[in-house]
Short mmCIF file of C-alpha atoms in Angstrom, two decimals:
data_model
loop_
_atom_site.label_atom_id
_atom_site.label_comp_id
_atom_site.label_asym_id
_atom_site.label_seq_id
_atom_site.Cartn_x
_atom_site.Cartn_y
_atom_site.Cartn_z
CA UNK A 216 97.93 -57.06 -52.36
CA UNK A 217 98.33 -53.91 -50.23
CA UNK A 218 97.11 -54.63 -46.69
CA UNK A 219 95.84 -51.70 -44.62
CA UNK A 220 93.64 -51.37 -41.55
CA UNK A 221 91.82 -48.50 -39.88
CA UNK A 222 91.52 -48.39 -36.11
CA UNK A 223 89.07 -46.63 -33.79
CA UNK A 224 87.63 -47.32 -30.35
CA UNK A 225 85.36 -50.17 -31.39
CA UNK A 226 85.87 -50.50 -35.14
CA UNK A 227 82.34 -49.26 -35.88
CA UNK A 228 82.79 -45.81 -37.41
CA UNK A 229 85.97 -46.86 -39.24
CA UNK A 230 84.01 -49.67 -40.90
CA UNK A 231 81.88 -46.99 -42.56
CA UNK A 232 84.98 -45.25 -43.92
CA UNK A 233 86.44 -48.58 -45.06
CA UNK A 234 83.36 -49.08 -47.22
CA UNK A 235 83.89 -45.67 -48.84
CA UNK A 236 87.58 -46.44 -49.44
CA UNK A 237 86.75 -49.76 -51.08
CA UNK A 238 84.28 -48.02 -53.37
CA UNK A 239 86.91 -45.46 -54.31
CA UNK A 240 89.54 -48.18 -54.92
CA UNK A 241 87.13 -50.12 -57.11
CA UNK A 242 86.42 -47.04 -59.24
CA UNK A 243 90.17 -46.48 -59.67
CA UNK A 244 90.90 -50.20 -60.16
CA UNK A 245 93.38 -50.03 -57.29
CA UNK A 246 94.01 -53.37 -55.53
CA UNK A 247 93.78 -53.06 -51.75
CA UNK A 248 92.95 -55.26 -48.79
CA UNK A 249 91.53 -52.93 -46.15
CA UNK A 250 89.79 -53.68 -42.85
CA UNK A 251 88.57 -51.91 -39.71
CA UNK A 252 89.13 -52.93 -36.09
CA UNK A 253 88.86 -51.74 -32.52
CA UNK A 254 91.87 -50.61 -30.54
CA UNK A 255 91.98 -53.90 -28.64
CA UNK A 256 92.89 -55.68 -31.90
CA UNK A 257 95.87 -53.47 -32.79
CA UNK A 258 98.62 -56.03 -32.09
CA UNK A 259 96.79 -58.74 -34.01
CA UNK A 260 96.19 -56.57 -37.08
CA UNK A 261 99.54 -54.76 -37.25
CA UNK A 262 101.31 -58.11 -37.50
CA UNK A 263 99.60 -58.83 -40.83
CA UNK A 264 99.23 -55.34 -42.34
CA UNK A 265 101.70 -52.82 -43.68
CA UNK A 266 99.86 -49.64 -42.74
CA UNK A 267 97.63 -48.55 -39.86
CA UNK A 268 95.42 -45.46 -40.12
CA UNK A 269 94.29 -44.07 -36.77
CA UNK A 270 90.87 -42.42 -36.46
CA UNK A 271 91.00 -38.89 -34.99
CA UNK A 272 89.14 -39.90 -31.81
CA UNK A 273 92.11 -42.17 -31.02
CA UNK A 274 94.82 -39.80 -32.27
CA UNK A 275 95.87 -39.09 -28.68
CA UNK A 276 96.78 -42.78 -28.30
CA UNK A 277 99.13 -42.80 -31.29
CA UNK A 278 102.32 -42.64 -29.16
CA UNK A 279 101.21 -45.83 -27.40
CA UNK A 280 100.59 -47.56 -30.72
CA UNK A 281 104.02 -46.42 -31.90
CA UNK A 282 105.68 -48.18 -28.98
CA UNK A 283 104.17 -51.48 -30.19
CA UNK A 284 104.89 -50.89 -33.89
CA UNK A 285 106.99 -53.66 -35.51
CA UNK A 286 109.84 -52.76 -37.81
CA UNK A 287 108.81 -52.14 -41.41
CA UNK A 288 105.30 -51.00 -40.49
CA UNK A 289 103.82 -47.53 -40.57
CA UNK A 290 101.15 -45.58 -38.69
CA UNK A 291 99.35 -42.47 -39.88
CA UNK A 292 96.58 -40.33 -38.50
CA UNK A 293 93.47 -39.53 -40.50
CA UNK A 294 92.58 -35.87 -40.85
CA UNK A 295 89.58 -34.90 -38.70
CA UNK A 296 87.64 -33.21 -41.49
CA UNK A 297 88.34 -36.01 -43.95
CA UNK A 298 87.14 -38.52 -41.38
CA UNK A 299 84.03 -36.51 -40.58
CA UNK A 300 83.09 -36.29 -44.25
CA UNK A 301 83.85 -40.00 -44.73
CA UNK A 302 85.93 -38.97 -47.76
CA UNK A 303 87.08 -42.31 -49.18
CA UNK A 304 88.88 -40.68 -52.12
CA UNK A 305 91.05 -38.51 -49.85
CA UNK A 306 91.97 -41.39 -47.53
CA UNK A 307 92.78 -43.63 -50.50
CA UNK A 308 95.21 -41.01 -51.80
CA UNK A 309 96.82 -40.91 -48.34
CA UNK A 310 97.09 -44.72 -48.41
CA UNK A 311 98.68 -44.74 -51.86
CA UNK A 312 101.29 -42.20 -50.84
CA UNK A 313 102.13 -44.08 -47.64
CA UNK A 314 102.39 -47.47 -49.32
CA UNK A 315 104.65 -45.98 -51.99
CA UNK A 316 106.92 -44.63 -49.25
CA UNK A 317 107.02 -48.05 -47.59
CA UNK A 318 107.94 -49.79 -50.82
CA UNK A 319 110.64 -47.22 -51.64
CA UNK A 320 112.43 -47.67 -48.33
CA UNK A 321 114.12 -50.88 -47.31
CA UNK A 322 113.48 -50.15 -43.66
CA UNK A 323 110.69 -47.80 -42.68
CA UNK A 324 111.56 -45.82 -39.62
CA UNK A 325 109.76 -47.38 -36.67
CA UNK A 326 108.44 -44.02 -35.50
CA UNK A 327 107.33 -42.99 -38.99
CA UNK A 328 104.13 -40.99 -38.77
CA UNK A 329 102.24 -38.51 -40.83
CA UNK A 330 100.13 -35.80 -39.22
CA UNK A 331 97.90 -33.97 -41.63
CA UNK A 332 96.02 -30.67 -41.67
CA UNK A 333 94.54 -29.68 -38.34
CA UNK A 334 96.24 -32.65 -36.66
CA UNK A 335 99.58 -30.95 -37.21
CA UNK A 336 99.29 -29.03 -33.99
CA UNK A 337 100.69 -30.57 -30.86
CA UNK A 338 98.27 -32.89 -29.07
CA UNK A 339 96.66 -31.26 -26.04
CA UNK A 340 98.51 -32.23 -22.90
CA UNK A 341 95.15 -32.82 -21.21
CA UNK A 342 94.33 -35.54 -23.73
CA UNK A 343 97.76 -37.07 -23.30
CA UNK A 344 97.32 -37.22 -19.52
CA UNK A 345 93.91 -38.87 -19.90
CA UNK A 346 95.43 -41.35 -22.34
CA UNK A 347 98.24 -42.27 -19.95
CA UNK A 348 95.86 -42.65 -17.01
CA UNK A 349 93.28 -44.75 -18.85
CA UNK A 350 95.52 -46.86 -21.08
CA UNK A 351 97.90 -48.68 -18.76
CA UNK A 352 98.11 -52.46 -18.84
CA UNK A 353 95.61 -52.85 -16.01
CA UNK A 354 92.93 -50.68 -17.61
CA UNK A 355 93.54 -52.34 -20.98
CA UNK A 356 93.16 -55.79 -19.44
CA UNK A 357 89.92 -54.86 -17.67
CA UNK A 358 88.51 -53.31 -20.85
CA UNK A 359 89.47 -56.22 -23.09
CA UNK A 360 88.29 -58.79 -20.56
CA UNK A 361 84.87 -57.20 -20.22
CA UNK A 362 84.56 -56.74 -23.97
CA UNK A 363 85.26 -60.46 -24.39
CA UNK A 364 82.60 -61.30 -21.79
CA UNK A 365 79.96 -59.11 -23.43
CA UNK A 366 78.63 -61.89 -25.68
CA UNK A 367 78.00 -64.08 -22.63
CA UNK A 368 76.27 -61.21 -20.85
CA UNK A 369 74.00 -60.53 -23.81
CA UNK A 370 73.04 -64.21 -24.02
CA UNK A 371 72.28 -64.13 -20.30
CA UNK A 372 70.11 -61.04 -20.79
CA UNK A 373 68.14 -62.67 -23.58
CA UNK A 374 67.57 -65.84 -21.56
CA UNK A 375 66.29 -63.76 -18.63
CA UNK A 376 63.44 -62.53 -20.84
CA UNK A 377 62.33 -66.14 -21.30
CA UNK A 378 62.21 -66.73 -17.54
CA UNK A 379 60.54 -63.41 -16.56
CA UNK A 380 57.63 -62.71 -18.95
CA UNK A 381 56.77 -59.03 -19.55
CA UNK A 382 53.20 -59.64 -18.36
CA UNK A 383 51.47 -59.47 -14.98
CA UNK A 384 50.89 -62.79 -13.23
CA UNK A 385 47.11 -62.79 -13.73
CA UNK A 386 47.15 -61.67 -17.37
CA UNK A 387 44.35 -62.77 -19.69
CA UNK A 388 46.51 -62.22 -22.76
CA UNK A 389 46.80 -65.58 -24.58
CA UNK A 390 50.50 -65.03 -25.28
CA UNK A 391 51.14 -64.11 -21.67
CA UNK A 392 49.24 -67.11 -20.33
CA UNK A 393 51.10 -69.47 -22.67
CA UNK A 394 54.37 -67.87 -21.62
CA UNK A 395 53.65 -68.36 -17.90
CA UNK A 396 52.65 -71.98 -18.59
CA UNK A 397 56.01 -72.51 -20.32
CA UNK A 398 57.90 -70.96 -17.39
CA UNK A 399 55.92 -72.97 -14.83
CA UNK A 400 56.60 -76.29 -16.55
CA UNK A 401 60.06 -75.72 -18.02
CA UNK A 402 61.45 -72.91 -15.88
CA UNK A 403 64.61 -74.77 -14.87
CA UNK A 404 65.56 -75.51 -18.47
CA UNK A 405 64.81 -71.93 -19.53
CA UNK A 406 66.91 -70.53 -16.69
CA UNK A 407 69.95 -72.69 -17.42
CA UNK A 408 71.54 -70.34 -20.05
CA UNK A 409 71.25 -67.52 -17.50
CA UNK A 410 72.86 -69.65 -14.79
CA UNK A 411 75.68 -70.70 -17.13
CA UNK A 412 76.45 -67.08 -18.07
CA UNK A 413 75.35 -64.47 -15.54
CA UNK A 414 75.17 -66.98 -12.69
CA UNK A 415 78.92 -67.65 -12.89
CA UNK A 416 79.96 -64.39 -14.54
CA UNK A 417 82.71 -63.80 -11.97
CA UNK A 418 84.41 -67.02 -13.06
CA UNK A 419 84.22 -65.90 -16.69
CA UNK A 420 85.61 -62.48 -15.74
CA UNK A 421 88.54 -64.02 -13.84
CA UNK A 422 89.35 -66.14 -16.89
CA UNK A 423 88.97 -63.39 -19.53
CA UNK A 424 90.66 -60.58 -17.60
CA UNK A 425 93.41 -63.07 -16.72
CA UNK A 426 93.85 -63.91 -20.40
CA UNK A 427 94.06 -60.20 -21.30
CA UNK A 428 96.59 -59.47 -18.57
CA UNK A 429 98.63 -62.52 -19.60
CA UNK A 430 98.90 -61.03 -23.06
CA UNK A 431 100.01 -57.69 -21.57
CA UNK A 432 102.78 -59.30 -19.49
CA UNK A 433 103.82 -61.75 -22.21
CA UNK A 434 103.04 -65.08 -20.60
CA UNK A 435 101.00 -68.05 -21.82
CA UNK A 436 97.33 -66.94 -21.90
CA UNK A 437 95.95 -70.37 -21.03
CA UNK A 438 98.19 -70.76 -17.98
CA UNK A 439 97.57 -67.16 -16.83
CA UNK A 440 93.80 -67.34 -17.17
CA UNK A 441 93.59 -70.82 -15.63
CA UNK A 442 95.65 -69.74 -12.63
CA UNK A 443 93.42 -66.68 -12.20
CA UNK A 444 90.29 -68.85 -12.07
CA UNK A 445 92.03 -71.29 -9.72
CA UNK A 446 92.79 -68.55 -7.20
CA UNK A 447 89.32 -67.04 -7.50
CA UNK A 448 87.66 -70.41 -6.80
CA UNK A 449 89.86 -70.85 -3.74
CA UNK A 450 89.05 -67.30 -2.68
CA UNK A 451 85.27 -67.57 -3.12
CA UNK A 452 84.70 -70.95 -1.44
CA UNK A 453 83.74 -71.15 2.24
CA UNK A 454 86.60 -73.05 3.88
CA UNK A 455 84.72 -73.16 7.19
CA UNK A 456 81.88 -75.24 5.74
CA UNK A 457 81.52 -78.82 6.95
CA UNK A 458 81.55 -80.14 3.39
CA UNK A 459 82.94 -78.92 0.08
CA UNK A 460 80.34 -76.99 -1.90
CA UNK A 461 81.52 -75.43 -5.16
CA UNK A 462 78.39 -73.31 -5.51
CA UNK A 463 78.93 -69.81 -4.17
CA UNK A 464 77.04 -66.51 -4.06
CA UNK A 465 80.32 -64.92 -5.13
CA UNK A 466 80.35 -66.62 -8.53
CA UNK A 467 77.74 -64.17 -9.83
CA UNK A 468 77.61 -60.37 -9.82
CA UNK A 469 78.75 -59.97 -6.20
CA UNK A 470 82.19 -61.49 -6.82
CA UNK A 471 83.01 -59.67 -10.03
CA UNK A 472 85.55 -57.28 -8.47
CA UNK A 473 87.39 -60.06 -6.67
CA UNK A 474 87.49 -61.98 -9.95
CA UNK A 475 88.87 -58.91 -11.68
CA UNK A 476 91.60 -58.55 -9.05
CA UNK A 477 92.60 -62.21 -9.53
CA UNK A 478 92.72 -61.70 -13.29
CA UNK A 479 95.02 -58.71 -12.86
CA UNK A 480 97.38 -59.95 -10.15
CA UNK A 481 97.94 -63.66 -10.81
CA UNK A 482 99.36 -63.26 -14.36
CA UNK A 483 101.75 -60.66 -12.92
CA UNK A 484 102.86 -63.23 -10.35
CA UNK A 485 103.54 -65.72 -13.14
CA UNK A 486 105.40 -63.05 -15.11
CA UNK A 487 107.55 -62.29 -12.05
CA UNK A 488 108.45 -65.98 -11.71
CA UNK A 489 109.33 -66.09 -15.40
CA UNK A 490 111.43 -62.91 -15.20
CA UNK A 491 113.36 -64.18 -12.17
CA UNK A 492 113.80 -67.55 -13.91
CA UNK A 493 112.42 -69.34 -10.89
CA UNK A 494 112.48 -73.10 -11.37
CA UNK A 495 112.83 -76.42 -9.58
CA UNK A 496 116.49 -76.56 -10.64
CA UNK A 497 116.25 -79.91 -12.39
CA UNK A 498 119.59 -81.13 -13.81
CA UNK A 499 120.46 -80.57 -17.46
CA UNK A 500 120.20 -84.29 -18.09
CA UNK A 501 116.41 -83.96 -17.81
CA UNK A 502 114.84 -83.37 -21.26
CA UNK A 503 113.86 -79.76 -21.94
CA UNK A 504 110.16 -80.45 -22.41
CA UNK A 505 109.96 -82.28 -19.07
CA UNK A 506 111.93 -79.53 -17.31
CA UNK A 507 109.61 -76.84 -18.79
CA UNK A 508 106.53 -78.79 -17.67
CA UNK A 509 107.77 -78.97 -14.08
CA UNK A 510 108.86 -75.33 -14.08
CA UNK A 511 105.41 -74.21 -15.26
CA UNK A 512 103.98 -75.85 -12.13
CA UNK A 513 106.01 -73.65 -9.81
CA UNK A 514 103.56 -70.69 -9.75
CA UNK A 515 100.73 -73.12 -8.97
CA UNK A 516 102.75 -74.47 -6.04
CA UNK A 517 103.17 -70.88 -4.84
CA UNK A 518 99.39 -70.43 -5.10
CA UNK A 519 98.68 -73.68 -3.29
CA UNK A 520 101.23 -73.37 -0.47
CA UNK A 521 101.46 -69.59 0.05
CA UNK A 522 98.43 -67.75 -1.37
CA UNK A 523 95.81 -70.34 -0.37
CA UNK A 524 96.93 -70.52 3.28
CA UNK A 525 96.85 -66.71 3.36
CA UNK A 526 93.26 -66.76 2.06
CA UNK A 527 92.30 -69.33 4.70
CA UNK A 528 93.90 -67.21 7.42
CA UNK A 529 92.00 -64.10 6.31
CA UNK A 530 88.69 -65.95 6.15
CA UNK A 531 89.22 -67.66 9.51
CA UNK A 532 90.31 -64.45 11.25
CA UNK A 533 87.60 -62.17 9.84
CA UNK A 534 84.86 -64.75 9.56
CA UNK A 535 84.08 -64.07 5.91
CA UNK A 536 85.68 -64.81 2.53
CA UNK A 537 87.89 -62.30 0.74
CA UNK A 538 85.21 -61.43 -1.89
CA UNK A 539 82.97 -60.22 0.95
CA UNK A 540 85.74 -57.88 2.13
CA UNK A 541 86.36 -56.63 -1.41
CA UNK A 542 82.62 -56.04 -1.89
CA UNK A 543 82.51 -54.07 1.37
CA UNK A 544 85.47 -51.90 0.33
CA UNK A 545 84.13 -51.28 -3.17
CA UNK A 546 80.51 -50.61 -2.16
CA UNK A 547 81.00 -46.82 -1.63
CA UNK A 548 82.27 -46.50 -5.21
CA UNK A 549 79.34 -48.52 -6.56
CA UNK A 550 76.93 -46.37 -4.58
CA UNK A 551 78.60 -43.20 -5.89
CA UNK A 552 78.13 -44.26 -9.53
CA UNK A 553 74.41 -44.77 -8.83
CA UNK A 554 73.81 -41.30 -7.36
CA UNK A 555 72.52 -38.38 -9.39
CA UNK A 556 75.66 -36.34 -8.71
CA UNK A 557 77.94 -39.22 -9.70
CA UNK A 558 76.01 -39.73 -12.92
CA UNK A 559 76.16 -36.02 -13.79
CA UNK A 560 79.94 -35.89 -13.22
CA UNK A 561 80.45 -38.89 -15.50
CA UNK A 562 78.25 -37.43 -18.27
CA UNK A 563 80.09 -34.10 -18.02
CA UNK A 564 83.49 -35.76 -18.27
CA UNK A 565 82.47 -37.95 -21.22
CA UNK A 566 81.33 -35.00 -23.30
CA UNK A 567 83.97 -32.49 -22.23
CA UNK A 568 86.70 -34.84 -23.44
CA UNK A 569 85.19 -34.82 -26.93
CA UNK A 570 85.99 -31.09 -27.21
CA UNK A 571 89.67 -32.09 -27.14
CA UNK A 572 89.13 -34.83 -29.73
CA UNK A 573 89.24 -37.62 -27.13
CA UNK A 574 86.65 -40.40 -27.38
CA UNK A 575 85.04 -39.61 -24.05
CA UNK A 576 82.59 -42.51 -24.11
CA UNK A 577 85.32 -45.09 -24.76
CA UNK A 578 87.66 -43.61 -22.14
CA UNK A 579 85.29 -42.79 -19.28
CA UNK A 580 82.51 -45.33 -19.75
CA UNK A 581 85.17 -47.96 -20.40
CA UNK A 582 86.78 -47.12 -17.06
CA UNK A 583 83.53 -47.40 -15.09
CA UNK A 584 82.27 -50.45 -17.02
CA UNK A 585 82.99 -52.86 -14.13
CA UNK A 586 80.66 -50.79 -11.93
CA UNK A 587 77.85 -50.29 -14.44
CA UNK A 588 77.96 -53.92 -15.57
CA UNK A 589 77.93 -55.10 -11.95
CA UNK A 590 74.90 -52.87 -11.33
CA UNK A 591 73.10 -54.37 -14.33
CA UNK A 592 73.86 -57.92 -13.19
CA UNK A 593 72.66 -57.11 -9.67
CA UNK A 594 69.40 -55.78 -11.15
CA UNK A 595 69.01 -58.94 -13.23
CA UNK A 596 69.56 -61.16 -10.18
CA UNK A 597 67.00 -59.12 -8.23
CA UNK A 598 64.46 -59.39 -11.05
CA UNK A 599 64.91 -63.15 -11.21
CA UNK A 600 64.46 -63.38 -7.43
CA UNK A 601 61.36 -61.17 -7.50
CA UNK A 602 63.05 -58.41 -5.46
CA UNK A 603 63.22 -54.63 -5.90
CA UNK A 604 65.85 -53.51 -8.39
CA UNK A 605 68.73 -51.94 -6.41
CA UNK A 606 70.35 -49.66 -9.02
CA UNK A 607 69.18 -46.82 -11.26
CA UNK A 608 72.41 -46.16 -13.15
CA UNK A 609 73.68 -49.23 -14.97
CA UNK A 610 75.03 -50.09 -18.42
CA UNK A 611 71.83 -49.60 -20.46
CA UNK A 612 71.23 -46.22 -18.78
CA UNK A 613 74.32 -44.77 -20.45
CA UNK A 614 73.87 -46.62 -23.73
CA UNK A 615 70.35 -45.40 -24.44
CA UNK A 616 69.48 -42.40 -22.26
CA UNK A 617 72.86 -40.65 -22.48
CA UNK A 618 74.23 -41.83 -25.84
CA UNK A 619 70.93 -41.12 -27.59
CA UNK A 620 72.01 -41.21 -31.23
CA UNK A 621 75.61 -41.26 -30.03
CA UNK A 622 77.60 -39.02 -27.68
CA UNK A 623 75.95 -35.65 -27.16
CA UNK A 624 72.43 -36.98 -27.80
CA UNK A 625 72.89 -35.63 -31.34
CA UNK A 626 69.71 -37.12 -32.81
CA UNK A 627 68.15 -33.64 -32.84
CA UNK A 628 71.26 -32.14 -34.42
CA UNK A 629 71.07 -34.66 -37.27
CA UNK A 630 67.55 -33.52 -38.12
CA UNK A 631 68.70 -29.89 -38.16
CA UNK A 632 71.61 -30.80 -40.43
CA UNK A 633 69.38 -32.59 -42.91
CA UNK A 634 67.22 -29.44 -43.22
CA UNK A 635 70.14 -27.01 -43.21
CA UNK A 636 70.77 -24.39 -45.89
CA UNK A 637 74.50 -25.09 -45.55
CA UNK A 638 75.85 -27.60 -48.05
CA UNK A 639 78.43 -28.85 -45.54
CA UNK A 640 75.79 -29.49 -42.89
CA UNK A 641 73.47 -31.31 -45.29
CA UNK A 642 76.33 -33.51 -46.47
CA UNK A 643 77.38 -34.38 -42.94
CA UNK A 644 73.76 -34.96 -41.95
CA UNK A 645 73.30 -37.46 -44.78
CA UNK A 646 76.52 -39.26 -43.85
CA UNK A 647 75.70 -39.48 -40.17
CA UNK A 648 71.93 -39.74 -40.28
CA UNK A 649 71.60 -43.48 -40.74
CA UNK A 650 74.50 -44.35 -38.42
CA UNK A 651 73.05 -42.15 -35.66
CA UNK A 652 70.02 -44.43 -35.54
CA UNK A 653 72.46 -47.07 -34.31
CA UNK A 654 74.18 -44.66 -31.87
CA UNK A 655 77.30 -44.18 -34.02
CA UNK A 656 77.89 -40.48 -34.62
CA UNK A 657 81.61 -39.91 -35.26
CA UNK A 658 80.77 -38.54 -38.75
CA UNK A 659 78.68 -35.88 -36.99
CA UNK A 660 81.28 -35.14 -34.31
CA UNK A 661 84.14 -34.68 -36.79
CA UNK A 662 82.13 -33.52 -39.79
CA UNK A 663 80.22 -30.65 -38.15
CA UNK A 664 82.68 -30.50 -36.38
CA UNK A 665 81.88 -30.56 -32.67
CA UNK A 666 85.53 -31.10 -31.68
CA UNK A 667 87.05 -27.71 -30.78
CA UNK A 668 83.79 -25.98 -31.80
CA UNK A 669 82.89 -23.47 -29.09
CA UNK A 670 79.33 -23.07 -30.37
CA UNK A 671 78.19 -26.66 -30.80
CA UNK A 672 80.04 -28.04 -27.77
CA UNK A 673 77.57 -26.22 -25.48
CA UNK A 674 74.43 -28.12 -26.57
CA UNK A 675 76.58 -31.22 -27.03
CA UNK A 676 77.13 -31.16 -23.25
CA UNK A 677 73.72 -29.77 -22.21
CA UNK A 678 71.59 -32.23 -24.19
CA UNK A 679 72.86 -35.47 -22.54
CA UNK A 680 72.78 -33.78 -19.12
CA UNK A 681 69.06 -33.11 -19.61
CA UNK A 682 68.21 -36.49 -21.16
CA UNK A 683 70.06 -38.39 -18.43
CA UNK A 684 68.46 -36.26 -15.71
CA UNK A 685 64.99 -36.92 -17.09
CA UNK A 686 65.67 -40.66 -17.22
CA UNK A 687 67.15 -40.71 -13.70
CA UNK A 688 64.06 -38.98 -12.26
CA UNK A 689 61.70 -41.28 -14.20
CA UNK A 690 63.42 -44.39 -12.82
CA UNK A 691 63.81 -42.95 -9.31
CA UNK A 692 60.06 -42.33 -8.99
CA UNK A 693 59.02 -45.61 -10.58
CA UNK A 694 57.69 -44.18 -13.84
CA UNK A 695 59.89 -46.61 -15.73
CA UNK A 696 61.82 -49.65 -14.53
CA UNK A 697 65.59 -49.67 -14.14
CA UNK A 698 67.57 -51.60 -16.73
CA UNK A 699 67.81 -55.38 -16.51
CA UNK A 700 69.39 -56.22 -19.85
CA UNK A 701 72.83 -55.96 -21.46
CA UNK A 702 72.51 -55.04 -25.11
CA UNK A 703 74.88 -53.92 -27.89
CA UNK A 704 75.45 -50.18 -28.27
CA UNK A 705 74.10 -50.35 -31.82
CA UNK A 706 70.53 -51.24 -30.79
CA UNK A 707 68.41 -48.14 -31.62
CA UNK A 708 67.79 -46.18 -28.43
CA UNK A 709 63.95 -46.46 -28.27
CA UNK A 710 64.13 -50.23 -28.70
CA UNK A 711 67.09 -50.63 -26.35
CA UNK A 712 65.53 -48.56 -23.57
CA UNK A 713 62.20 -50.38 -23.87
CA UNK A 714 63.92 -53.79 -23.93
CA UNK A 715 66.11 -53.02 -20.90
CA UNK A 716 63.04 -51.82 -18.96
CA UNK A 717 61.03 -54.98 -19.64
CA UNK A 718 59.56 -53.89 -22.99
CA UNK A 719 58.16 -50.73 -21.46
CA UNK A 720 56.07 -48.51 -23.75
CA UNK A 721 56.75 -45.65 -21.37
CA UNK A 722 60.53 -46.05 -21.79
CA UNK A 723 60.08 -46.12 -25.58
CA UNK A 724 57.96 -42.95 -25.42
CA UNK A 725 60.44 -41.22 -23.12
CA UNK A 726 63.27 -41.77 -25.60
CA UNK A 727 61.12 -40.34 -28.42
CA UNK A 728 60.28 -37.29 -26.28
CA UNK A 729 63.95 -36.79 -25.39
CA UNK A 730 64.86 -36.96 -29.08
CA UNK A 731 62.43 -34.10 -29.77
CA UNK A 732 63.87 -32.18 -26.81
CA UNK A 733 67.35 -32.68 -28.26
CA UNK A 734 66.20 -30.90 -31.43
CA UNK A 735 65.17 -27.78 -29.51
CA UNK A 736 68.29 -27.78 -27.34
CA UNK A 737 70.52 -27.73 -30.42
CA UNK A 738 68.32 -25.35 -32.45
CA UNK A 739 69.59 -21.87 -31.35
CA UNK A 740 73.24 -22.91 -31.28
CA UNK A 741 72.95 -24.62 -34.65
CA UNK A 742 71.32 -21.59 -36.28
CA UNK A 743 74.16 -19.37 -35.07
CA UNK A 744 76.78 -21.78 -36.39
CA UNK A 745 74.85 -22.27 -39.64
CA UNK A 746 74.96 -18.50 -40.31
CA UNK A 747 78.75 -18.58 -39.97
CA UNK A 748 78.99 -21.50 -42.41
CA UNK A 749 76.67 -19.86 -44.95
CA UNK A 750 78.78 -16.70 -44.87
CA UNK A 751 81.93 -18.76 -45.38
CA UNK A 752 80.41 -20.80 -48.21
CA UNK A 753 79.20 -17.61 -49.91
CA UNK A 754 82.66 -16.07 -49.60
CA UNK A 755 84.30 -19.19 -51.08
CA UNK A 756 81.83 -19.18 -53.97
CA UNK A 757 82.53 -15.52 -54.73
CA UNK A 758 86.26 -16.22 -54.84
CA UNK A 759 85.86 -18.90 -57.53
#
């Protein structure tokens, strides 16, 4: 069986194309085992597959994938237009050709790659620079660690709903009264899932980021992640207390950056010890397994007798634990991400990158995820404590007010496409219409296309700037509540925004109004582009 996989940022849009390819293969009675995955799964999938097809939004990362390509494997890029049209037949033909080439050669050249159609031009240097900056081992480890923790965060968000009913305290609603009775009598039990997830999220982050970094530096993941948690616990505990208390305010949202630092640095320490072959120097007469066990303890001795005393010295000298110092240093950056100007800069960068074919949301929002997730967790803690919510801009803000129907707030564009006189636009609109409901719009971005399109890129940037501005003002002046839930990107925007704001009807209505506004923002630019397409389609028809 021919084994192939498609790779994109999260494995969502490629899963749609995989379905089309399977349908095409079934019609042609062509045996193929094909899957889709996110970029974080590349090493796992390439080990068991012969061919990797890279989605155009990740084409700029192809050189990095090539460096990790095992011998006898092959990578190819998917043509932008083919991807946008979700053309399963065309991609299947590309797969057949590539697999034939692999079978004909005894050793496929490690750097074998096929660049088709409009991908044949040299990659923009701007995209390459962004790729290098955002895809080093540290950024990859942070991204993968936070992705791994997302399930825990979502569970914590759901459990918070049980503890904080979306009703006023004196409600006469029977459901609300029953809910408050449940919270009053069983509040501790209901809050436990939140405490076990969000309440100790920094410990989870230290472990998961440590595991990701251990993979990057090629050391045992269990040892690397365990050592990271060990150091974080030592770092976050008050050594000046009269008795040992393993509960700490730094185990939650406030310690997340310190946990991240432990997850990044400690595996590198272990890798350094491994590289330098540092050991206890036991004689050769000692059995290998015993010698390896003792040698694996050496980094922990370094932590215990060098790093821990240093942490104690810092805490004793400055009168506060290291996480407090880290929080103080990082607070200006957190504050900047919550300002209107900071938000606008981020939205601009996300959508400008798409013009160059770079997945702006994955690159930029992935880079600031530690800040937006920390903001969301701080809001959740404040809600649970009955305090004012401290942050406007957090994770759900970008997911539902900015990525309304996907990058570019393209929900209005989809409606225009579905009504278009252009055959190409109607086809793309049908392909991307359903997926846009779930905030996946790569078929629209590459099918229209918006990439390198000087007409459609203008509303593609303007629309999310306006939708995000409207949401920021609404939250700032208390019209809707800031987000207090972590939800998957694929939750439809009206539901996601309402859920994050405590099941707010106003948030739901705002999203619907912004969707209508998106339609009118795109309208004049779309009509101009549509006229160009109609003229081209008419010319092609006359030439037949």
